[in-house]
Amino acid sequence: MQQHHKPPAGRAGIVWVVLVTSVAGFITALDNLIVTTALPSIREDLGGGLADLEWTVSAYTLTFAVLVMFGASLGDRFGRRRLFVIGLTIFTAASAAAALAPGMNELIAARAVQGLGAAIITPVTLTLLSAAVPAERRGVAFGIWGAVSGIAVATGPLIGGTLTEHLSWQWIFWVNVPLGLALIPLARLRLNESHGPDASLDIPGTLLVSGGLFGIVYALVRGNTDGWTSVPILGGFVAGTGLLIGFVLYELRATHPMLPMRLFRHRSFSIVNVASLLMFLGMFGAIFLLSQYLQTVGGYSPMEAGVRMLPWTAMPMIAGPLAGALSDRVGGAPVVAAGMALNAVGLGLWALAVEPQVSYTHLLPALIVCGIGMGMFFAPSANLVMSTVVPAEEGIASGANNAIREVGGAIGVASLGAVFASQGGYGSASLFVDGLVPALWAGAGAVAVAAALAFLMPSRHRADGPDAGLGTGDAQVGAPVAI
């Protein structure tokens, strides 16, 4: 990554950069899943059906996904620290608006604006880290950032459940406000400004990919309600697919594309991104439904549900460092592939175990297996993406990977929600389970395909391989990378 400023002097300066960017990454990652254990309380308080709950989750993930690469470009052009502060301001204000929302429509709108703030913050945190941290320490810095974000995603249901039960569901959003207000002055004081090598903005590409993804997710969310063969739903699928094809064709010819298609010529870059999409599809879709299952069918309070997900949520803290050490020995790809395979097995075990009346101990093995798998995925995957590109394209690569993951999450909530709604519903415990089981098998299938794809990646990347010059030509990032 080109540097246009002097990095912070000494270890203390680097610690501040890592701290500020990691906490910012934590609150934006936390909001992916903190809402899940609050969904039954939100439904009871504000009303709304399954589609409204899906949009409460997906309005955030989808807005984040379609704007994150644009956010990276804005940071490169106007200054990363400046955009980091702007993004934090938007995210903090939108969090307050979500907490004050009087109805579902206002809540969904606030969640979309939160996604906009997160889309600016997240890619800029990585490029700020790259610009400030010396190359020999960058792996450790990325490792800390990735671990903190992974913990945020994993502990979201517990934190959300605890706040919902002891305060109210509004506090899952209020909690961001003091953190955001503290980070804004710290960013101005402790971060140096930097710019990227390319200052162009790809507005046509952003509009094409935004419209395309919205069309597909809209159709998935509304399909059961409006009918899968109705004009709005078929129109959403057709228009969405057409716009995404248009996006790819435009990016191939654009002078300054937001997502250079040449990156996908690198086999590992293509595979890790497709696998990440499928992994998040299965994982987010399953967590969306399982957190509701524990409350709606299991009868647990929001906090009790969060506590009972701890074997899943706590495992990445143990498995993550071990996965990093293992990837030092064998490379990141086999570790990520094994993690995805364990997630698929865990979701399958959930599908076999769930019943209207089932003891928690029967669900425990599935939770533990999913937790180990998630820890093995989060730790090495970010650096696996970075190892396929030259430093000048790290921002684009991280933005693309973040976007693709979030797209997977939004599609997962919508598609597994569609399977759930077609086979079951909220009417009774048995009806809920009738919908949940096939949805879990669908999620397990998606993650199993992700694992199979990940096993096709070379375990270690070489800078002098056939893809050198297409994003792998730097020995430092082309070498094996592990967290």
CSV table of C-alpha atoms in Angstrom, one decimal:
chain,number,residue,atom,x,y,z
A,1,MET,CA,0.0,0.0,0.0
A,2,GLN,CA,1.5,3.4,-0.9
A,3,GLN,CA,2.2,5.5,2.0
A,4,HIS,CA,1.8,9.3,1.9
A,5,HIS,CA,2.7,10.1,5.4
A,6,LYS,CA,5.2,9.1,8.0
A,7,PRO,CA,3.9,6.1,10.1
A,8,PRO,CA,3.4,6.7,13.8
A,9,ALA,CA,6.7,6.6,15.6
A,10,GLY,CA,7.4,3.6,17.8
A,11,ARG,CA,5.4,0.9,19.3
A,12,ALA,CA,2.9,3.2,21.1
A,13,GLY,CA,1.8,4.8,17.8
A,14,ILE,CA,1.2,1.4,16.3
A,15,VAL,CA,-0.7,0.2,19.3
A,16,TRP,CA,-3.0,3.2,19.1
A,17,VAL,CA,-3.7,2.5,15.4
A,18,VAL,CA,-4.4,-1.1,16.1
A,19,LEU,CA,-6.6,-0.2,19.0
A,20,VAL,CA,-8.7,2.4,17.2
A,21,THR,CA,-9.2,0.4,14.0
A,22,SER,CA,-9.9,-2.8,15.9
A,23,VAL,CA,-12.6,-1.3,18.2
A,24,ALA,CA,-14.2,0.3,15.1
A,25,GLY,CA,-14.1,-3.0,13.4
A,26,PHE,CA,-15.7,-4.6,16.5
A,27,ILE,CA,-18.7,-2.3,16.6
A,28,THR,CA,-19.4,-2.6,12.9
A,29,ALA,CA,-19.0,-6.4,12.9
A,30,LEU,CA,-21.1,-6.7,16.1
A,31,ASP,CA,-24.1,-5.1,14.4
A,32,ASN,CA,-24.2,-8.0,11.9
A,33,LEU,CA,-25.6,-10.4,14.5
A,34,ILE,CA,-26.3,-8.4,17.7
A,35,VAL,CA,-29.9,-8.0,16.5
A,36,THR,CA,-30.6,-11.7,16.2
A,37,THR,CA,-31.4,-12.5,19.8
A,38,ALA,CA,-33.5,-9.3,20.0
A,39,LEU,CA,-35.7,-10.3,17.0
A,40,PRO,CA,-38.5,-11.9,19.1
A,41,SER,CA,-38.6,-8.8,21.4
A,42,ILE,CA,-38.6,-6.5,18.4
A,43,ARG,CA,-41.4,-8.5,16.7
A,44,GLU,CA,-43.4,-8.3,20.0
A,45,ASP,CA,-42.8,-4.6,20.4
A,46,LEU,CA,-43.1,-3.2,16.9
A,47,GLY,CA,-45.1,-6.0,15.1
A,48,GLY,CA,-44.2,-7.2,11.7
A,49,GLY,CA,-43.7,-10.6,10.2
A,50,LEU,CA,-40.8,-12.8,9.0
A,51,ALA,CA,-40.1,-10.5,6.0
A,52,ASP,CA,-39.8,-7.5,8.4
A,53,LEU,CA,-37.4,-9.4,10.6
A,54,GLU,CA,-35.3,-10.4,7.6
A,55,TRP,CA,-35.0,-6.8,6.5
A,56,THR,CA,-34.0,-5.8,10.0
A,57,VAL,CA,-30.9,-7.9,9.5
A,58,SER,CA,-30.5,-7.6,5.7
A,59,ALA,CA,-30.9,-3.9,5.4
A,60,TYR,CA,-27.6,-3.6,7.3
A,61,THR,CA,-25.7,-6.4,5.6
A,62,LEU,CA,-26.9,-5.5,2.1
A,63,THR,CA,-26.2,-1.8,2.3
A,64,PHE,CA,-22.8,-2.6,3.7
A,65,ALA,CA,-22.1,-5.2,1.0
A,66,VAL,CA,-23.0,-3.0,-2.0
A,67,LEU,CA,-21.2,0.2,-0.7
A,68,VAL,CA,-18.0,-1.2,1.0
A,69,MET,CA,-15.9,-1.1,-2.2
A,70,PHE,CA,-17.2,2.4,-2.9
A,71,GLY,CA,-16.2,3.3,0.7
A,72,ALA,CA,-12.7,2.1,0.0
A,73,SER,CA,-12.5,4.3,-3.1
A,74,LEU,CA,-13.7,7.3,-1.1
A,75,GLY,CA,-11.0,6.7,1.5
A,76,ASP,CA,-8.3,6.5,-1.2
A,77,ARG,CA,-9.5,9.7,-2.8
A,78,PHE,CA,-10.5,12.0,0.0
A,79,GLY,CA,-8.3,10.6,2.8
A,80,ARG,CA,-8.7,7.5,4.9
A,81,ARG,CA,-8.7,9.2,8.3
A,82,ARG,CA,-11.2,11.8,7.1
A,83,LEU,CA,-13.6,9.1,5.8
A,84,PHE,CA,-13.1,7.0,8.9
A,85,VAL,CA,-14.3,9.9,11.0
A,86,ILE,CA,-17.2,10.5,8.6
A,87,GLY,CA,-18.2,6.8,8.6
A,88,LEU,CA,-18.1,6.7,12.4
A,89,THR,CA,-20.3,9.8,12.7
A,90,ILE,CA,-22.9,8.3,10.3
A,91,PHE,CA,-22.8,4.9,12.1
A,92,THR,CA,-23.2,6.5,15.5
A,93,ALA,CA,-26.1,8.7,14.5
A,94,ALA,CA,-27.8,5.9,12.7
A,95,SER,CA,-27.4,3.7,15.8
A,96,ALA,CA,-29.2,6.3,17.9
A,97,ALA,CA,-32.0,6.6,15.2
A,98,ALA,CA,-32.4,2.8,15.3
A,99,ALA,CA,-32.8,2.9,19.1
A,100,LEU,CA,-35.5,5.6,18.8
A,101,ALA,CA,-37.4,4.0,15.9
A,102,PRO,CA,-41.1,4.0,16.5
A,103,GLY,CA,-41.9,1.3,13.9
A,104,MET,CA,-40.4,-1.5,11.7
A,105,ASN,CA,-40.1,0.8,8.7
A,106,GLU,CA,-38.1,3.4,10.6
A,107,LEU,CA,-35.9,0.7,12.2
A,108,ILE,CA,-35.2,-0.9,8.8
A,109,ALA,CA,-34.3,2.5,7.3
A,110,ALA,CA,-31.9,3.3,10.3
A,111,ARG,CA,-30.3,-0.1,9.8
A,112,ALA,CA,-29.6,0.7,6.2
A,113,VAL,CA,-27.9,4.0,7.2
A,114,GLN,CA,-25.9,2.0,9.8
A,115,GLY,CA,-24.8,-0.2,6.9
A,116,LEU,CA,-23.6,2.9,5.0
A,117,GLY,CA,-21.5,4.0,7.9
A,118,ALA,CA,-20.0,0.5,8.3
A,119,ALA,CA,-19.3,0.3,4.6
A,120,ILE,CA,-17.1,3.4,4.9
A,121,ILE,CA,-15.4,2.4,8.2
A,122,THR,CA,-14.5,-1.3,7.5
A,123,PRO,CA,-12.3,-1.1,4.4
A,124,VAL,CA,-10.6,2.1,5.7
A,125,THR,CA,-9.6,0.4,8.9
A,126,LEU,CA,-7.6,-2.2,7.0
A,127,THR,CA,-5.9,0.4,4.7
A,128,LEU,CA,-5.1,2.6,7.7
A,129,LEU,CA,-3.5,-0.5,9.3
A,130,SER,CA,-1.5,-1.3,6.2
A,131,ALA,CA,-0.3,2.3,5.8
A,132,ALA,CA,0.7,2.7,9.5
A,133,VAL,CA,2.2,-0.7,10.4
A,134,PRO,CA,5.6,-1.9,9.1
A,135,ALA,CA,5.5,-4.8,6.7
A,136,GLU,CA,7.1,-7.2,9.1
A,137,ARG,CA,4.4,-6.5,11.8
A,138,ARG,CA,1.5,-6.4,9.4
A,139,GLY,CA,0.5,-10.0,9.8
A,140,VAL,CA,0.2,-9.6,13.6
A,141,ALA,CA,-1.8,-6.4,13.2
A,142,PHE,CA,-4.2,-8.0,10.7
A,143,GLY,CA,-4.4,-11.0,13.0
A,144,ILE,CA,-5.6,-8.8,15.9
A,145,TRP,CA,-8.1,-6.9,13.8
A,146,GLY,CA,-9.5,-10.2,12.3
A,147,ALA,CA,-9.7,-11.8,15.8
A,148,VAL,CA,-11.5,-8.8,17.3
A,149,SER,CA,-14.0,-8.7,14.3
A,150,GLY,CA,-14.5,-12.5,14.6
A,151,ILE,CA,-15.2,-12.3,18.3
A,152,ALA,CA,-17.7,-9.5,17.6
A,153,VAL,CA,-19.6,-11.6,15.1
A,154,ALA,CA,-19.5,-14.6,17.4
A,155,THR,CA,-20.5,-12.8,20.6
A,156,GLY,CA,-23.2,-10.7,18.9
A,157,PRO,CA,-26.1,-13.0,20.0
A,158,LEU,CA,-24.9,-13.1,23.6
A,159,ILE,CA,-24.4,-9.3,23.9
A,160,GLY,CA,-27.7,-8.7,22.1
A,161,GLY,CA,-29.6,-11.1,24.4
A,162,THR,CA,-28.1,-9.7,27.6
A,163,LEU,CA,-28.9,-6.1,26.7
A,164,THR,CA,-32.4,-7.0,25.5
A,165,GLU,CA,-33.3,-8.9,28.7
A,166,HIS,CA,-31.8,-6.6,31.3
A,167,LEU,CA,-32.4,-3.2,29.6
A,168,SER,CA,-34.4,-3.3,26.3
A,169,TRP,CA,-33.9,-4.2,22.7
A,170,GLN,CA,-33.1,-0.6,22.0
A,171,TRP,CA,-29.9,-0.9,23.9
A,172,ILE,CA,-28.4,-3.1,21.2
A,173,PHE,CA,-28.1,0.1,19.3
A,174,TRP,CA,-27.5,2.6,22.1
A,175,VAL,CA,-24.3,0.6,23.0
A,176,ASN,CA,-22.7,1.9,19.8
A,177,VAL,CA,-23.2,5.5,20.6
A,178,PRO,CA,-20.6,6.0,23.5
A,179,LEU,CA,-18.1,3.9,21.6
A,180,GLY,CA,-18.5,5.9,18.4
A,181,LEU,CA,-18.3,9.2,20.3
A,182,ALA,CA,-15.1,8.1,22.0
A,183,LEU,CA,-13.5,6.8,18.8
A,184,ILE,CA,-14.1,10.0,16.7
A,185,PRO,CA,-11.7,12.3,18.7
A,186,LEU,CA,-9.2,9.4,19.2
A,187,ALA,CA,-9.1,8.9,15.4
A,188,ARG,CA,-8.4,12.6,14.8
A,189,LEU,CA,-5.6,12.6,17.5
A,190,ARG,CA,-4.0,9.2,16.9
A,191,LEU,CA,-4.3,8.4,13.2
A,192,ASN,CA,-2.3,10.0,10.4
A,193,GLU,CA,-3.9,10.9,7.1
A,194,SER,CA,-3.2,8.7,4.1
A,195,HIS,CA,-4.4,8.5,0.5
A,196,GLY,CA,-4.5,5.6,-2.0
A,197,PRO,CA,-2.7,5.5,-5.4
A,198,ASP,CA,-6.0,5.8,-7.4
A,199,ALA,CA,-8.4,8.5,-6.6
A,200,SER,CA,-11.2,7.6,-9.1
A,201,LEU,CA,-14.8,6.7,-8.1
A,202,ASP,CA,-16.7,4.0,-10.0
A,203,ILE,CA,-20.3,5.4,-9.6
A,204,PRO,CA,-21.8,3.4,-12.5
A,205,GLY,CA,-20.3,0.2,-11.1
A,206,THR,CA,-21.7,1.0,-7.7
A,207,LEU,CA,-25.2,1.7,-9.0
A,208,LEU,CA,-25.2,-1.6,-11.1
A,209,VAL,CA,-24.1,-3.9,-8.3
A,210,SER,CA,-26.4,-2.1,-5.7
A,211,GLY,CA,-29.5,-2.5,-7.9
A,212,GLY,CA,-28.6,-6.1,-8.9
A,213,LEU,CA,-28.2,-7.3,-5.3
A,214,PHE,CA,-31.2,-5.4,-4.1
A,215,GLY,CA,-33.4,-7.0,-6.8
A,216,ILE,CA,-32.3,-10.6,-5.9
A,217,VAL,CA,-32.5,-10.2,-2.1
A,218,TYR,CA,-35.9,-8.4,-2.4
A,219,ALA,CA,-37.2,-11.4,-4.5
A,220,LEU,CA,-35.9,-13.9,-2.0
A,221,VAL,CA,-37.4,-12.1,1.0
A,222,ARG,CA,-40.8,-11.5,-0.6
A,223,GLY,CA,-41.1,-14.7,-2.6
A,224,ASN,CA,-43.2,-16.7,-0.1
A,225,THR,CA,-45.5,-13.7,0.6
A,226,ASP,CA,-46.0,-12.5,-3.0
A,227,GLY,CA,-45.7,-15.9,-4.8
A,228,TRP,CA,-42.6,-17.1,-6.5
A,229,THR,CA,-44.1,-16.8,-10.0
A,230,SER,CA,-45.6,-13.3,-9.4
A,231,VAL,CA,-44.5,-10.4,-11.5
A,232,PRO,CA,-42.6,-8.5,-8.8
A,233,ILE,CA,-40.6,-11.6,-7.7
A,234,LEU,CA,-39.7,-12.8,-11.2
A,235,GLY,CA,-39.0,-9.2,-12.1
A,236,GLY,CA,-36.6,-8.9,-9.1
A,237,PHE,CA,-34.7,-12.0,-10.1
A,238,VAL,CA,-34.5,-11.1,-13.8
A,239,ALA,CA,-33.7,-7.4,-13.2
A,240,GLY,CA,-31.2,-8.2,-10.4
A,241,THR,CA,-29.4,-10.9,-12.5
A,242,GLY,CA,-29.3,-8.6,-15.5
A,243,LEU,CA,-27.8,-5.7,-13.5
A,244,LEU,CA,-25.2,-8.0,-12.0
A,245,ILE,CA,-24.2,-9.2,-15.5
A,246,GLY,CA,-24.1,-5.6,-16.6
A,247,PHE,CA,-21.8,-4.8,-13.6
A,248,VAL,CA,-19.3,-7.6,-14.6
A,249,LEU,CA,-19.3,-6.4,-18.3
A,250,TYR,CA,-18.9,-2.8,-17.3
A,251,GLU,CA,-16.1,-3.6,-14.8
A,252,LEU,CA,-14.2,-5.5,-17.6
A,253,ARG,CA,-14.1,-2.3,-19.7
A,254,ALA,CA,-13.9,0.4,-17.0
A,255,THR,CA,-10.8,2.5,-16.8
A,256,HIS,CA,-10.9,2.6,-13.0
A,257,PRO,CA,-13.2,-0.3,-11.9
A,258,MET,CA,-14.2,-0.7,-8.3
A,259,LEU,CA,-13.6,-4.4,-8.6
A,260,PRO,CA,-10.9,-5.2,-11.2
A,261,MET,CA,-12.0,-8.5,-12.8
A,262,ARG,CA,-8.4,-9.4,-13.4
A,263,LEU,CA,-8.1,-10.3,-9.7
A,264,PHE,CA,-10.4,-13.2,-10.3
A,265,ARG,CA,-7.8,-14.7,-12.7
A,266,HIS,CA,-5.9,-15.7,-9.6
A,267,ARG,CA,-7.4,-19.1,-8.7
A,268,SER,CA,-7.1,-18.6,-4.9
A,269,PHE,CA,-8.7,-15.2,-5.0
A,270,SER,CA,-11.7,-16.5,-6.9
A,271,ILE,CA,-12.1,-19.6,-4.7
A,272,VAL,CA,-11.7,-17.9,-1.3
A,273,ASN,CA,-14.3,-15.3,-2.3
A,274,VAL,CA,-16.9,-17.8,-3.6
A,275,ALA,CA,-16.3,-20.0,-0.6
A,276,SER,CA,-16.6,-17.1,1.8
A,277,LEU,CA,-20.0,-16.1,0.2
A,278,LEU,CA,-21.3,-19.7,0.6
A,279,MET,CA,-19.9,-19.9,4.2
A,280,PHE,CA,-21.7,-16.7,5.2
A,281,LEU,CA,-24.8,-17.8,3.4
A,282,GLY,CA,-25.1,-20.9,5.5
A,283,MET,CA,-23.8,-19.4,8.8
A,284,PHE,CA,-25.8,-16.1,8.9
A,285,GLY,CA,-29.0,-17.8,7.7
A,286,ALA,CA,-28.7,-20.5,10.3
A,287,ILE,CA,-27.9,-18.0,13.2
A,288,PHE,CA,-30.9,-15.8,12.2
A,289,LEU,CA,-33.2,-18.8,12.7
A,290,LEU,CA,-31.4,-20.6,15.6
A,291,SER,CA,-31.4,-17.6,17.9
A,292,GLN,CA,-35.2,-17.4,17.4
A,293,TYR,CA,-35.6,-21.2,17.9
A,294,LEU,CA,-33.9,-21.0,21.3
A,295,GLN,CA,-36.5,-18.4,22.5
A,296,THR,CA,-39.6,-19.3,20.5
A,297,VAL,CA,-39.4,-23.1,20.9
A,298,GLY,CA,-36.8,-23.5,23.7
A,299,GLY,CA,-38.6,-21.0,25.9
A,300,TYR,CA,-35.3,-19.3,26.9
A,301,SER,CA,-35.1,-15.6,27.6
A,302,PRO,CA,-32.9,-13.5,25.3
A,303,MET,CA,-29.9,-13.6,27.7
A,304,GLU,CA,-30.4,-17.4,28.4
A,305,ALA,CA,-30.4,-17.9,24.6
A,306,GLY,CA,-27.2,-16.0,24.3
A,307,VAL,CA,-25.6,-17.9,27.1
A,308,ARG,CA,-26.6,-21.2,25.5
A,309,MET,CA,-24.9,-20.2,22.3
A,310,LEU,CA,-21.6,-19.6,24.2
A,311,PRO,CA,-20.1,-23.0,23.2
A,312,TRP,CA,-20.4,-21.7,19.6
A,313,THR,CA,-19.5,-18.1,20.3
A,314,ALA,CA,-16.6,-18.7,22.7
A,315,MET,CA,-14.9,-21.5,20.6
A,316,PRO,CA,-13.4,-19.0,18.0
A,317,MET,CA,-11.4,-17.4,20.9
A,318,ILE,CA,-9.8,-20.8,21.5
A,319,ALA,CA,-9.7,-22.2,18.0
A,320,GLY,CA,-8.6,-18.9,16.3
A,321,PRO,CA,-5.0,-18.8,17.8
A,322,LEU,CA,-4.6,-22.5,17.3
A,323,ALA,CA,-5.7,-22.2,13.6
A,324,GLY,CA,-3.2,-19.4,13.2
A,325,ALA,CA,-0.4,-21.6,14.5
A,326,LEU,CA,-1.5,-24.5,12.4
A,327,SER,CA,-1.7,-22.3,9.2
A,328,ASP,CA,2.0,-21.4,9.9
A,329,ARG,CA,2.8,-25.0,9.3
A,330,VAL,CA,0.5,-26.1,6.5
A,331,GLY,CA,-0.7,-22.8,5.0
A,332,GLY,CA,-4.0,-21.0,5.4
A,333,ALA,CA,-6.0,-22.8,2.7
A,334,PRO,CA,-6.3,-26.3,4.3
A,335,VAL,CA,-7.2,-24.7,7.7
A,336,VAL,CA,-9.9,-22.5,6.2
A,337,ALA,CA,-11.3,-25.5,4.2
A,338,ALA,CA,-11.3,-27.7,7.3
A,339,GLY,CA,-13.1,-24.9,9.3
A,340,MET,CA,-15.8,-24.7,6.6
A,341,ALA,CA,-16.2,-28.5,6.6
A,342,LEU,CA,-16.7,-28.5,10.4
A,343,ASN,CA,-19.3,-25.8,10.0
A,344,ALA,CA,-21.2,-27.9,7.5
A,345,VAL,CA,-21.1,-30.9,9.9
A,346,GLY,CA,-22.2,-28.7,12.8
A,347,LEU,CA,-25.3,-27.4,10.9
A,348,GLY,CA,-26.1,-30.9,9.9
A,349,LEU,CA,-25.9,-32.0,13.6
A,350,TRP,CA,-28.3,-29.1,14.5
A,351,ALA,CA,-30.8,-30.3,11.8
A,352,LEU,CA,-30.7,-33.8,13.3
A,353,ALA,CA,-31.1,-32.6,16.9
A,354,VAL,CA,-33.8,-30.0,16.8
A,355,GLU,CA,-37.2,-31.0,17.9
A,356,PRO,CA,-40.2,-29.2,19.6
A,357,GLN,CA,-39.1,-30.7,22.9
A,358,VAL,CA,-35.3,-31.4,23.1
A,359,SER,CA,-32.8,-31.0,25.9
A,360,TYR,CA,-30.0,-28.5,25.5
A,361,THR,CA,-27.4,-31.2,25.9
A,362,HIS,CA,-28.5,-32.8,22.6
A,363,LEU,CA,-27.8,-29.5,20.9
A,364,LEU,CA,-24.3,-29.0,22.5
A,365,PRO,CA,-22.2,-31.1,20.1
A,366,ALA,CA,-23.5,-29.0,17.1
A,367,LEU,CA,-22.7,-25.8,18.9
A,368,ILE,CA,-19.1,-26.9,19.7
A,369,VAL,CA,-18.4,-28.1,16.2
A,370,CYS,CA,-19.7,-24.9,14.6
A,371,GLY,CA,-17.7,-22.8,17.0
A,372,ILE,CA,-14.4,-24.6,16.2
A,373,GLY,CA,-15.1,-24.4,12.5
A,374,MET,CA,-15.9,-20.7,12.7
A,375,GLY,CA,-12.6,-20.0,14.6
A,376,MET,CA,-10.6,-21.9,12.0
A,377,PHE,CA,-12.3,-19.8,9.2
A,378,PHE,CA,-12.0,-16.3,10.6
A,379,ALA,CA,-8.4,-16.3,11.7
A,380,PRO,CA,-6.6,-17.2,8.4
A,381,SER,CA,-9.1,-16.1,5.8
A,382,ALA,CA,-8.4,-12.4,5.7
A,383,ASN,CA,-4.7,-12.8,5.2
A,384,LEU,CA,-5.4,-15.6,2.6
A,385,VAL,CA,-7.2,-12.9,0.6
A,386,MET,CA,-4.4,-10.4,1.1
A,387,SER,CA,-1.7,-12.9,0.1
A,388,THR,CA,-3.1,-13.0,-3.5
A,389,VAL,CA,-2.7,-9.2,-4.2
A,390,VAL,CA,0.1,-6.6,-4.4
A,391,PRO,CA,0.1,-3.9,-1.6
A,392,ALA,CA,-1.5,-1.3,-3.8
A,393,GLU,CA,-4.6,-3.4,-4.2
A,394,GLU,CA,-5.0,-4.6,-0.6
A,395,GLY,CA,-7.8,-2.1,-0.1
A,396,ILE,CA,-9.7,-3.3,-3.2
A,397,ALA,CA,-9.2,-6.9,-2.2
A,398,SER,CA,-10.3,-6.5,1.4
A,399,GLY,CA,-13.3,-4.5,0.3
A,400,ALA,CA,-14.3,-7.1,-2.3
A,401,ASN,CA,-14.0,-9.9,0.3
A,402,ASN,CA,-16.0,-8.0,2.9
A,403,ALA,CA,-18.6,-7.2,0.3
A,404,ILE,CA,-18.9,-10.8,-0.9
A,405,ARG,CA,-19.1,-12.1,2.7
A,406,GLU,CA,-21.9,-9.6,3.5
A,407,VAL,CA,-23.7,-10.5,0.3
A,408,GLY,CA,-23.6,-14.1,1.4
A,409,GLY,CA,-25.0,-13.1,4.8
A,410,ALA,CA,-27.9,-11.2,3.2
A,411,ILE,CA,-28.7,-13.9,0.7
A,412,GLY,CA,-28.4,-16.5,3.5
A,413,VAL,CA,-31.0,-14.8,5.8
A,414,ALA,CA,-33.3,-14.3,2.8
A,415,SER,CA,-32.9,-17.8,1.2
A,416,LEU,CA,-32.9,-19.8,4.5
A,417,GLY,CA,-35.8,-17.6,5.7
A,418,ALA,CA,-37.6,-18.5,2.4
A,419,VAL,CA,-37.1,-22.2,3.0
A,420,PHE,CA,-38.3,-21.8,6.6
A,421,ALA,CA,-41.4,-19.9,5.6
A,422,SER,CA,-42.3,-22.4,2.8
A,423,GLN,CA,-42.2,-25.4,5.2
A,424,GLY,CA,-43.1,-23.9,8.6
A,425,GLY,CA,-43.7,-20.7,10.5
A,426,TYR,CA,-44.2,-19.0,14.0
A,427,GLY,CA,-47.7,-20.6,14.7
A,428,SER,CA,-46.4,-23.3,17.0
A,429,ALA,CA,-43.3,-25.1,18.2
A,430,SER,CA,-43.7,-28.0,15.8
A,431,LEU,CA,-44.5,-25.6,12.9
A,432,PHE,CA,-41.3,-23.7,13.7
A,433,VAL,CA,-39.2,-26.9,13.7
A,434,ASP,CA,-40.9,-28.0,10.4
A,435,GLY,CA,-39.4,-24.9,8.8
A,436,LEU,CA,-36.1,-24.9,10.6
A,437,VAL,CA,-34.9,-28.4,9.7
A,438,PRO,CA,-34.9,-28.0,5.9
A,439,ALA,CA,-33.5,-24.5,6.3
A,440,LEU,CA,-30.6,-25.9,8.3
A,441,TRP,CA,-29.9,-28.7,5.7
A,442,ALA,CA,-29.9,-26.0,3.0
A,443,GLY,CA,-27.3,-24.0,5.0
A,444,ALA,CA,-25.2,-27.1,5.7
A,445,GLY,CA,-25.3,-27.9,1.9
A,446,ALA,CA,-24.1,-24.4,1.0
A,447,VAL,CA,-21.2,-24.5,3.6
A,448,ALA,CA,-20.2,-28.0,2.4
A,449,VAL,CA,-19.9,-26.7,-1.1
A,450,ALA,CA,-17.7,-23.9,0.3
A,451,ALA,CA,-15.5,-26.4,2.0
A,452,ALA,CA,-15.1,-28.5,-1.2
A,453,LEU,CA,-14.1,-25.4,-3.1
A,454,ALA,CA,-11.6,-24.3,-0.4
A,455,PHE,CA,-9.9,-27.7,-0.7
A,456,LEU,CA,-9.0,-26.8,-4.3
A,457,MET,CA,-6.9,-23.8,-3.2
A,458,PRO,CA,-3.1,-24.3,-3.2
A,459,SER,CA,-2.0,-24.4,0.4
A,460,ARG,CA,0.8,-21.9,-0.1
A,461,HIS,CA,1.1,-19.0,-2.6
A,462,ARG,CA,4.2,-18.2,-4.5
A,463,ALA,CA,5.1,-14.7,-5.8
A,464,ASP,CA,6.8,-16.1,-8.9
A,465,GLY,CA,3.8,-18.2,-10.1
A,466,PRO,CA,1.9,-17.8,-13.3
A,467,ASP,CA,-0.3,-15.1,-11.8
A,468,ALA,CA,2.5,-12.8,-11.0
A,469,GLY,CA,1.6,-9.3,-12.2
A,470,LEU,CA,-2.1,-10.0,-11.8
A,471,GLY,CA,-2.0,-9.3,-8.1
A,472,THR,CA,0.6,-11.7,-6.8
A,473,GLY,CA,3.9,-10.2,-7.8
A,474,ASP,CA,5.2,-9.1,-4.4
A,475,ALA,CA,7.3,-11.4,-2.5
A,476,GLN,CA,6.2,-10.1,0.9
A,477,VAL,CA,2.5,-10.6,0.3
A,478,GLY,CA,3.0,-13.6,-2.0
A,479,ALA,CA,4.7,-15.6,0.7
A,480,PRO,CA,2.7,-17.8,3.0
A,481,VAL,CA,0.8,-15.6,5.3
A,482,ALA,CA,-0.7,-16.7,8.6
A,483,ILE,CA,-2.3,-15.0,11.6
